[in-house]
């Protein structure tokens, strides 16, 4: 099994198509360490936040590192509004 870290830049705006691209990346990266760069996010959505939170939880269950790196102010603010900050931005080893 390949253990190289897989990286993906989250899209600036969380449209339906953008969320589908994130989902496709996560499906392909399952079983490997993942880093999602969130520095370019200008607007998030409930769908994207839940997708990332669910993926983080699955990666933790599978015992693989999962990181959301450099969250933009807009991304962090959107997560706070949704009450999902800790579910998305927790450290790798938090369960």
GROMACS .gro file of N, CA and C in nm, residues 3-87:
model
  255
    3UNK      N    1   0.203   0.479   0.095
    3UNK     CA    2   0.179   0.563   0.211
    3UNK      C    3   0.223   0.707   0.187
    4UNK      N    4   0.244   0.746   0.061
    4UNK     CA    5   0.280   0.884   0.031
    4UNK      C    6   0.162   0.975   0.058
    5UNK      N    7   0.192   1.092   0.115
    5UNK     CA    8   0.087   1.189   0.145
    5UNK      C    9   0.027   1.242   0.016
    6UNK      N   10  -0.105   1.243   0.011
    6UNK     CA   11  -0.179   1.296  -0.103
    6UNK      C   12  -0.228   1.436  -0.067
    7UNK      N   13  -0.213   1.531  -0.158
    7UNK     CA   14  -0.251   1.669  -0.131
    7UNK      C   15  -0.354   1.717  -0.232
    8UNK      N   16  -0.441   1.808  -0.185
    8UNK     CA   17  -0.545   1.864  -0.270
    8UNK      C   18  -0.574   2.005  -0.223
    9UNK      N   19  -0.586   2.099  -0.317
    9UNK     CA   20  -0.623   2.237  -0.284
    9UNK      C   21  -0.775   2.248  -0.286
   10UNK      N   22  -0.833   2.281  -0.171
   10UNK     CA   23  -0.978   2.302  -0.169
   10UNK      C   24  -1.013   2.419  -0.258
   11UNK      N   25  -1.126   2.413  -0.326
   11UNK     CA   26  -1.164   2.518  -0.421
   11UNK      C   27  -1.201   2.648  -0.350
   12UNK      N   28  -1.184   2.762  -0.419
   12UNK     CA   29  -1.221   2.891  -0.359
   12UNK      C   30  -1.368   2.897  -0.317
   13UNK      N   31  -1.456   2.843  -0.400
   13UNK     CA   32  -1.599   2.844  -0.371
   13UNK      C   33  -1.652   2.701  -0.375
   14UNK      N   34  -1.730   2.664  -0.276
   14UNK     CA   35  -1.776   2.527  -0.262
   14UNK      C   36  -1.904   2.501  -0.341
   15UNK      N   37  -1.891   2.502  -0.473
   15UNK     CA   38  -2.005   2.470  -0.560
   15UNK      C   39  -2.029   2.319  -0.559
   16UNK      N   40  -2.138   2.278  -0.619
   16UNK     CA   41  -2.168   2.135  -0.630
   16UNK      C   42  -2.054   2.062  -0.702
   17UNK      N   43  -2.010   2.117  -0.816
   17UNK     CA   44  -1.902   2.054  -0.893
   17UNK      C   45  -1.772   2.049  -0.814
   18UNK      N   46  -1.742   2.155  -0.740
   18UNK     CA   47  -1.620   2.159  -0.660
   18UNK      C   48  -1.624   2.052  -0.551
   19UNK      N   49  -1.739   2.037  -0.487
   19UNK     CA   50  -1.754   1.934  -0.384
   19UNK      C   51  -1.739   1.795  -0.444
   20UNK      N   52  -1.788   1.776  -0.565
   20UNK     CA   53  -1.773   1.647  -0.633
   20UNK      C   54  -1.626   1.618  -0.660
   21UNK      N   55  -1.547   1.720  -0.695
   21UNK     CA   56  -1.404   1.701  -0.717
   21UNK      C   57  -1.333   1.663  -0.588
   22UNK      N   58  -1.371   1.728  -0.478
   22UNK     CA   59  -1.312   1.694  -0.347
   22UNK      C   60  -1.347   1.549  -0.312
   23UNK      N   61  -1.472   1.512  -0.332
   23UNK     CA   62  -1.515   1.374  -0.305
   23UNK      C   63  -1.435   1.274  -0.387
   24UNK      N   64  -1.419   1.301  -0.516
   24UNK     CA   65  -1.344   1.211  -0.603
   24UNK      C   66  -1.199   1.197  -0.555
   25UNK      N   67  -1.138   1.308  -0.515
   25UNK     CA   68  -1.002   1.303  -0.461
   25UNK      C   69  -0.997   1.214  -0.337
   26UNK      N   70  -1.090   1.235  -0.245
   26UNK     CA   71  -1.089   1.159  -0.120
   26UNK      C   72  -1.110   1.010  -0.144
   27UNK      N   73  -1.196   0.976  -0.237
   27UNK     CA   74  -1.217   0.834  -0.270
   27UNK      C   75  -1.086   0.774  -0.322
   28UNK      N   76  -1.018   0.846  -0.410
   28UNK     CA   77  -0.893   0.796  -0.468
   28UNK      C   78  -0.780   0.789  -0.364
   29UNK      N   79  -0.784   0.877  -0.264
   29UNK     CA   80  -0.677   0.886  -0.165
   29UNK      C   81  -0.701   0.800  -0.042
   30UNK      N   82  -0.812   0.732  -0.036
   30UNK     CA   83  -0.845   0.652   0.083
   30UNK      C   84  -0.733   0.554   0.113
   31UNK      N   85  -0.698   0.545   0.239
   31UNK     CA   86  -0.592   0.455   0.282
   31UNK      C   87  -0.454   0.518   0.282
   32UNK      N   88  -0.447   0.646   0.248
   32UNK     CA   89  -0.319   0.717   0.244
   32UNK      C   90  -0.330   0.845   0.326
   33UNK      N   91  -0.217   0.896   0.376
   33UNK     CA   92  -0.220   1.025   0.445
   33UNK      C   93  -0.266   1.134   0.349
   34UNK      N   94  -0.345   1.229   0.400
   34UNK     CA   95  -0.403   1.335   0.317
   34UNK      C   96  -0.380   1.472   0.379
   35UNK      N   97  -0.351   1.569   0.293
   35UNK     CA   98  -0.349   1.710   0.331
   35UNK      C   99  -0.441   1.785   0.236
   36UNK      N  100  -0.535   1.859   0.294
   36UNK     CA  101  -0.621   1.948   0.217
   36UNK      C  102  -0.578   2.090   0.246
   37UNK      N  103  -0.537   2.163   0.143
   37UNK     CA  104  -0.499   2.304   0.160
   37UNK      C  105  -0.624   2.389   0.150
   38UNK      N  106  -0.649   2.469   0.254
   38UNK     CA  107  -0.771   2.550   0.258
   38UNK      C  108  -0.743   2.699   0.250
   39UNK      N  109  -0.624   2.736   0.206
   39UNK     CA  110  -0.585   2.877   0.206
   39UNK      C  111  -0.652   2.960   0.097
   40UNK      N  112  -0.706   2.896  -0.005
   40UNK     CA  113  -0.768   2.971  -0.115
   40UNK      C  114  -0.921   2.977  -0.105
   41UNK      N  115  -0.976   2.916   0.000
   41UNK     CA  116  -1.122   2.913   0.016
   41UNK      C  117  -1.173   3.053   0.049
   42UNK      N  118  -1.268   3.100  -0.032
   42UNK     CA  119  -1.330   3.231  -0.007
   42UNK      C  120  -1.473   3.215   0.042
   43UNK      N  121  -1.533   3.099   0.014
   43UNK     CA  122  -1.668   3.071   0.062
   43UNK      C  123  -1.685   2.920   0.073
   44UNK      N  124  -1.725   2.875   0.191
   44UNK     CA  125  -1.747   2.732   0.209
   44UNK      C  126  -1.897   2.703   0.209
   45UNK      N  127  -1.931   2.579   0.223
   45UNK     CA  128  -2.071   2.539   0.228
   45UNK      C  129  -2.086   2.429   0.331
   46UNK      N  130  -2.209   2.406   0.369
   46UNK     CA  131  -2.236   2.296   0.462
   46UNK      C  132  -2.191   2.165   0.401
   47UNK      N  133  -2.218   2.147   0.273
   47UNK     CA  134  -2.180   2.023   0.204
   47UNK      C  135  -2.030   1.998   0.212
   48UNK      N  136  -1.949   2.099   0.181
   48UNK     CA  137  -1.804   2.082   0.185
   48UNK      C  138  -1.756   2.058   0.328
   49UNK      N  139  -1.808   2.135   0.423
   49UNK     CA  140  -1.765   2.119   0.562
   49UNK      C  141  -1.796   1.978   0.613
   50UNK      N  142  -1.915   1.928   0.583
   50UNK     CA  143  -1.951   1.793   0.626
   50UNK      C  144  -1.870   1.687   0.554
   51UNK      N  145  -1.840   1.708   0.428
   51UNK     CA  146  -1.757   1.616   0.352
   51UNK      C  147  -1.619   1.604   0.416
   52UNK      N  148  -1.559   1.717   0.449
   52UNK     CA  149  -1.425   1.716   0.510
   52UNK      C  150  -1.430   1.658   0.651
   53UNK      N  151  -1.531   1.695   0.729
   53UNK     CA  152  -1.544   1.642   0.865
   53UNK      C  153  -1.561   1.490   0.864
   54UNK      N  154  -1.642   1.440   0.772
   54UNK     CA  155  -1.665   1.297   0.762
   54UNK      C  156  -1.539   1.225   0.717
   55UNK      N  157  -1.468   1.283   0.622
   55UNK     CA  158  -1.343   1.223   0.575
   55UNK      C  159  -1.241   1.218   0.688
   56UNK      N  160  -1.230   1.327   0.764
   56UNK     CA  161  -1.135   1.330   0.876
   56UNK      C  162  -1.165   1.216   0.973
   57UNK      N  163  -1.291   1.198   1.004
   57UNK     CA  164  -1.330   1.093   1.098
   57UNK      C  165  -1.297   0.954   1.041
   58UNK      N  166  -1.322   0.934   0.912
   58UNK     CA  167  -1.291   0.805   0.850
   58UNK      C  168  -1.141   0.778   0.850
   59UNK      N  169  -1.063   0.882   0.817
   59UNK     CA  170  -0.917   0.865   0.817
   59UNK      C  171  -0.869   0.828   0.958
   60UNK      N  172  -0.925   0.891   1.060
   60UNK     CA  173  -0.887   0.859   1.198
   60UNK      C  174  -0.920   0.713   1.230
   61UNK      N  175  -1.038   0.669   1.189
   61UNK     CA  176  -1.077   0.529   1.212
   61UNK      C  177  -0.984   0.432   1.141
   62UNK      N  178  -0.939   0.473   1.022
   62UNK     CA  179  -0.849   0.387   0.944
   62UNK      C  180  -0.704   0.397   0.992
   63UNK      N  181  -0.676   0.492   1.082
   63UNK     CA  182  -0.540   0.507   1.135
   63UNK      C  183  -0.445   0.581   1.044
   64UNK      N  184  -0.498   0.670   0.959
   64UNK     CA  185  -0.414   0.746   0.867
   64UNK      C  186  -0.420   0.895   0.898
   65UNK      N  187  -0.309   0.966   0.879
   65UNK     CA  188  -0.308   1.111   0.903
   65UNK      C  189  -0.398   1.185   0.804
   66UNK      N  190  -0.461   1.291   0.855
   66UNK     CA  191  -0.549   1.375   0.775
   66UNK      C  192  -0.532   1.517   0.827
   67UNK      N  193  -0.495   1.607   0.738
   67UNK     CA  194  -0.469   1.745   0.779
   67UNK      C  195  -0.542   1.843   0.689
   68UNK      N  196  -0.600   1.945   0.751
   68UNK     CA  197  -0.652   2.060   0.677
   68UNK      C  198  -0.552   2.172   0.705
   69UNK      N  199  -0.474   2.206   0.603
   69UNK     CA  200  -0.363   2.300   0.620
   69UNK      C  201  -0.404   2.442   0.585
   70UNK      N  202  -0.345   2.535   0.653
   70UNK     CA  203  -0.357   2.679   0.627
   70UNK      C  204  -0.499   2.724   0.594
   71UNK      N  205  -0.594   2.703   0.686
   71UNK     CA  206  -0.731   2.746   0.656
   71UNK      C  207  -0.741   2.897   0.642
   72UNK      N  208  -0.807   2.941   0.537
   72UNK     CA  209  -0.829   3.085   0.517
   72UNK      C  210  -0.926   3.136   0.623
   73UNK      N  211  -0.929   3.267   0.639
   73UNK     CA  212  -1.023   3.329   0.733
   73UNK      C  213  -1.167   3.293   0.695
   74UNK      N  214  -1.197   3.295   0.566
   74UNK     CA  215  -1.332   3.263   0.520
   74UNK      C  216  -1.369   3.117   0.551
   75UNK      N  217  -1.275   3.026   0.533
   75UNK     CA  218  -1.300   2.885   0.563
   75UNK      C  219  -1.324   2.867   0.712
   76UNK      N  220  -1.235   2.924   0.794
   76UNK     CA  221  -1.248   2.913   0.939
   76UNK      C  222  -1.378   2.975   0.989
   77UNK      N  223  -1.414   3.090   0.932
   77UNK     CA  224  -1.537   3.158   0.971
   77UNK      C  225  -1.660   3.076   0.933
   78UNK      N  226  -1.658   3.017   0.814
   78UNK     CA  227  -1.769   2.932   0.772
   78UNK      C  228  -1.785   2.811   0.862
   79UNK      N  229  -1.673   2.750   0.900
   79UNK     CA  230  -1.680   2.636   0.990
   79UNK      C  231  -1.736   2.676   1.126
   80UNK      N  232  -1.694   2.793   1.175
   80UNK     CA  233  -1.743   2.842   1.304
   80UNK      C  234  -1.894   2.866   1.298
   81UNK      N  235  -1.941   2.924   1.189
   81UNK     CA  236  -2.084   2.949   1.172
   81UNK      C  237  -2.163   2.818   1.175
   82UNK      N  238  -2.106   2.714   1.116
   82UNK     CA  239  -2.172   2.583   1.111
   82UNK      C  240  -2.151   2.500   1.238
   83UNK      N  241  -2.063   2.547   1.327
   83UNK     CA  242  -2.033   2.472   1.448
   83UNK      C  243  -1.946   2.350   1.421
   84UNK      N  244  -1.867   2.355   1.314
   84UNK     CA  245  -1.786   2.240   1.274
   84UNK      C  246  -1.636   2.263   1.284
   85UNK      N  247  -1.595   2.369   1.353
   85UNK     CA  248  -1.452   2.401   1.360
   85UNK      C  249  -1.372   2.284   1.415
   86UNK      N  250  -1.410   2.230   1.530
   86UNK     CA  251  -1.331   2.123   1.590
   86UNK      C  252  -1.339   1.994   1.509
   87UNK      N  253  -1.451   1.968   1.444
   87UNK     CA  254  -1.465   1.847   1.364
   87UNK      C  255  -1.377   1.848   1.239
   0.00000   0.00000   0.00000
